Amino acid sequence: MKIIGVDVGGTKISAGLVVDNKIVRQSTVDTPFDRPQLEVVNALYQAIDEIYDTAVTGIGIGVPGLVDLDEKRVIDVVNIPSWDSVPLFDLVSDYFNKPVFVNNDANCFAVGEKYFGKGKPFNNFVGLTIGTGMGAGIIINGHLYSGRLCGAGEFGSIFQKDRSVEAFASGQFFKDKGLDGKVIYKRASIGDPVALRLFEELGSHIGRAISNILFALAPEAIILGGSVSESFKYFGDAMHEFLEENFPYQRLYNQLVIEVSDVENMAILGASSLVLDAQ
């Protein structure tokens, strides 16, 4: 089966041709984020055109925003102001004459893990993305639960100390301290005690965020993705320590599997998996 997956970001639009679960061609174009909505759509067309194959079964698109599946529109897309209400399904479907499926990027990550990654063994799990912010996709009984406007799983937006959880449990943790997370990662890799303590603090906050997920969903597993998850070896122990010391239902926690995604280009594969999920 041939599928196209597209990851729409605030700075880049990446597309990939997926054949037998592997990306065989890939393209990236700049996102004209400050331009009218149709100019952004044309950039998306360009990214797809560069890797297009007429034999594709369908096109899956992940966006950093809400998606109205009934009206077939994307709305309130982060960092692309003109995409406040775009009939993206029909625009892309009419242009390429192929079925088109669109969802929130965190939901795409979870579906991608279901088909390609560490979510395969589980019927009930959460794909938790931790990068510049925090998002999550929810798989219940083997199916994606998107909620209204594909807005389910926004655990990073839950308030904590008058701020959102992601202010403490994502890359914002470093940014709010005037720090560069990549620099702190490099310092931690050479054993810098200050950097290691910062990651321990971050890990405690991530543990708190995971406790909220456990209270709400009690999943079998949580699969971590996003740029911050690559630092798991520095924050993982503190994350587990928080859960061991503070989560009241230890049997539930002890049965929870927490894994870090190891699939490259999951943003594209996850978007493409929307086509698989519709079969």
PDB file of C-alpha atoms in Angstrom, residues 131-235:
ATOM      1  CA  GLY A 131       8.423  19.323  22.960  1.00  0.00           C
ATOM      2  CA  THR A 132       7.910  23.076  22.991  1.00  0.00           C
ATOM      3  CA  GLY A 133       4.558  22.188  24.548  1.00  0.00           C
ATOM      4  CA  MET A 134       2.702  19.054  25.625  1.00  0.00           C
ATOM      5  CA  GLY A 135      -0.044  17.185  23.796  1.00  0.00           C
ATOM      6  CA  ALA A 136      -1.497  13.707  23.812  1.00  0.00           C
ATOM      7  CA  GLY A 137      -3.405  11.256  21.670  1.00  0.00           C
ATOM      8  CA  ILE A 138      -5.662   8.685  23.315  1.00  0.00           C
ATOM      9  CA  ILE A 139      -6.210   5.127  22.098  1.00  0.00           C
ATOM     10  CA  ILE A 140      -9.156   3.353  23.768  1.00  0.00           C
ATOM     11  CA  ASN A 141     -10.031  -0.252  22.869  1.00  0.00           C
ATOM     12  CA  GLY A 142      -7.728   0.005  19.874  1.00  0.00           C
ATOM     13  CA  HIS A 143      -9.358   3.143  18.474  1.00  0.00           C
ATOM     14  CA  LEU A 144      -8.381   6.804  18.546  1.00  0.00           C
ATOM     15  CA  TYR A 145     -10.548   8.910  20.832  1.00  0.00           C
ATOM     16  CA  SER A 146     -10.431  12.412  19.373  1.00  0.00           C
ATOM     17  CA  GLY A 147     -13.247  14.098  21.299  1.00  0.00           C
ATOM     18  CA  ARG A 148     -15.020  17.173  19.991  1.00  0.00           C
ATOM     19  CA  LEU A 149     -12.950  19.071  17.423  1.00  0.00           C
ATOM     20  CA  CYS A 150     -10.165  16.512  17.949  1.00  0.00           C
ATOM     21  CA  GLY A 151      -9.429  18.366  21.175  1.00  0.00           C
ATOM     22  CA  ALA A 152      -9.218  15.432  23.597  1.00  0.00           C
ATOM     23  CA  GLY A 153      -5.903  14.773  25.315  1.00  0.00           C
ATOM     24  CA  GLU A 154      -4.791  18.350  25.928  1.00  0.00           C
ATOM     25  CA  PHE A 155      -3.305  17.403  29.288  1.00  0.00           C
ATOM     26  CA  GLY A 156      -0.626  20.048  28.889  1.00  0.00           C
ATOM     27  CA  SER A 157      -3.298  22.740  29.094  1.00  0.00           C
ATOM     28  CA  ILE A 158      -4.570  21.661  32.522  1.00  0.00           C
ATOM     29  CA  PHE A 159      -3.884  24.403  35.041  1.00  0.00           C
ATOM     30  CA  GLN A 160      -1.220  23.975  37.700  1.00  0.00           C
ATOM     31  CA  LYS A 161      -0.252  26.858  40.001  1.00  0.00           C
ATOM     32  CA  ASP A 162      -2.232  29.312  37.823  1.00  0.00           C
ATOM     33  CA  ARG A 163      -0.317  28.189  34.733  1.00  0.00           C
ATOM     34  CA  SER A 164      -0.672  25.301  32.330  1.00  0.00           C
ATOM     35  CA  VAL A 165       1.039  21.992  33.045  1.00  0.00           C
ATOM     36  CA  GLU A 166       3.158  22.377  29.906  1.00  0.00           C
ATOM     37  CA  ALA A 167       4.733  25.520  31.386  1.00  0.00           C
ATOM     38  CA  PHE A 168       6.455  23.183  33.851  1.00  0.00           C
ATOM     39  CA  ALA A 169       6.566  19.846  31.996  1.00  0.00           C
ATOM     40  CA  SER A 170       7.804  20.671  28.492  1.00  0.00           C
ATOM     41  CA  GLY A 171      10.465  22.727  26.749  1.00  0.00           C
ATOM     42  CA  GLN A 172       8.776  25.808  28.204  1.00  0.00           C
ATOM     43  CA  PHE A 173      10.331  24.804  31.522  1.00  0.00           C
ATOM     44  CA  PHE A 174      13.755  25.834  30.209  1.00  0.00           C
ATOM     45  CA  LYS A 175      12.525  28.757  28.121  1.00  0.00           C
ATOM     46  CA  ASP A 176      10.807  30.378  31.103  1.00  0.00           C
ATOM     47  CA  LYS A 177      14.112  30.264  32.953  1.00  0.00           C
ATOM     48  CA  GLY A 178      15.867  31.983  30.051  1.00  0.00           C
ATOM     49  CA  LEU A 179      17.667  28.759  29.161  1.00  0.00           C
ATOM     50  CA  ASP A 180      18.209  26.844  25.941  1.00  0.00           C
ATOM     51  CA  GLY A 181      17.063  23.251  26.391  1.00  0.00           C
ATOM     52  CA  LYS A 182      19.570  21.971  23.814  1.00  0.00           C
ATOM     53  CA  VAL A 183      22.430  23.601  25.714  1.00  0.00           C
ATOM     54  CA  ILE A 184      21.207  22.130  29.004  1.00  0.00           C
ATOM     55  CA  TYR A 185      21.026  18.710  27.345  1.00  0.00           C
ATOM     56  CA  LYS A 186      24.651  18.986  26.201  1.00  0.00           C
ATOM     57  CA  ARG A 187      25.728  20.036  29.688  1.00  0.00           C
ATOM     58  CA  ALA A 188      23.843  17.145  31.242  1.00  0.00           C
ATOM     59  CA  SER A 189      25.582  14.758  28.841  1.00  0.00           C
ATOM     60  CA  ILE A 190      28.957  15.707  30.342  1.00  0.00           C
ATOM     61  CA  GLY A 191      27.687  15.433  33.909  1.00  0.00           C
ATOM     62  CA  ASP A 192      27.090  19.106  34.726  1.00  0.00           C
ATOM     63  CA  PRO A 193      25.374  18.956  38.152  1.00  0.00           C
ATOM     64  CA  VAL A 194      23.258  22.078  37.563  1.00  0.00           C
ATOM     65  CA  ALA A 195      21.952  20.715  34.261  1.00  0.00           C
ATOM     66  CA  LEU A 196      21.230  17.334  35.834  1.00  0.00           C
ATOM     67  CA  ARG A 197      19.282  18.980  38.664  1.00  0.00           C
ATOM     68  CA  LEU A 198      17.225  20.924  36.132  1.00  0.00           C
ATOM     69  CA  PHE A 199      16.296  17.699  34.373  1.00  0.00           C
ATOM     70  CA  GLU A 200      15.378  16.143  37.706  1.00  0.00           C
ATOM     71  CA  GLU A 201      13.025  19.041  38.367  1.00  0.00           C
ATOM     72  CA  LEU A 202      11.567  18.665  34.889  1.00  0.00           C
ATOM     73  CA  GLY A 203      11.107  14.941  35.500  1.00  0.00           C
ATOM     74  CA  SER A 204       9.086  15.601  38.640  1.00  0.00           C
ATOM     75  CA  HIS A 205       6.774  17.894  36.693  1.00  0.00           C
ATOM     76  CA  ILE A 206       6.367  15.305  33.944  1.00  0.00           C
ATOM     77  CA  GLY A 207       5.565  12.734  36.624  1.00  0.00           C
ATOM     78  CA  ARG A 208       2.831  15.032  37.900  1.00  0.00           C
ATOM     79  CA  ALA A 209       1.429  15.359  34.369  1.00  0.00           C
ATOM     80  CA  ILE A 210       1.425  11.581  33.985  1.00  0.00           C
ATOM     81  CA  SER A 211      -0.414  11.216  37.291  1.00  0.00           C
ATOM     82  CA  ASN A 212      -3.218  13.341  35.804  1.00  0.00           C
ATOM     83  CA  ILE A 213      -3.374  10.970  32.835  1.00  0.00           C
ATOM     84  CA  LEU A 214      -3.502   7.972  35.165  1.00  0.00           C
ATOM     85  CA  PHE A 215      -6.340   9.503  37.158  1.00  0.00           C
ATOM     86  CA  ALA A 216      -8.306  10.290  33.998  1.00  0.00           C
ATOM     87  CA  LEU A 217      -7.721   7.200  31.850  1.00  0.00           C
ATOM     88  CA  ALA A 218      -5.758   4.473  33.682  1.00  0.00           C
ATOM     89  CA  PRO A 219      -4.111   3.358  30.416  1.00  0.00           C
ATOM     90  CA  GLU A 220      -1.986   0.267  29.951  1.00  0.00           C
ATOM     91  CA  ALA A 221       0.890   2.333  28.607  1.00  0.00           C
ATOM     92  CA  ILE A 222       2.135   5.840  27.922  1.00  0.00           C
ATOM     93  CA  ILE A 223       4.415   6.278  24.915  1.00  0.00           C
ATOM     94  CA  LEU A 224       6.561   9.417  25.069  1.00  0.00           C
ATOM     95  CA  GLY A 225       7.480  11.366  21.948  1.00  0.00           C
ATOM     96  CA  GLY A 226       8.675  14.832  21.011  1.00  0.00           C
ATOM     97  CA  SER A 227      12.072  16.472  21.321  1.00  0.00           C
ATOM     98  CA  VAL A 228      12.130  16.558  25.138  1.00  0.00           C
ATOM     99  CA  SER A 229      11.529  12.801  25.346  1.00  0.00           C
ATOM    100  CA  GLU A 230      15.001  12.332  23.854  1.00  0.00           C
ATOM    101  CA  SER A 231      16.302  13.465  27.261  1.00  0.00           C
ATOM    102  CA  PHE A 232      14.492  10.645  29.074  1.00  0.00           C
ATOM    103  CA  LYS A 233      17.722   9.228  30.492  1.00  0.00           C
ATOM    104  CA  TYR A 234      18.159  12.488  32.405  1.00  0.00           C
ATOM    105  CA  PHE A 235      14.598  13.022  33.656  1.00  0.00           C
TER     106      PHE A 235
END
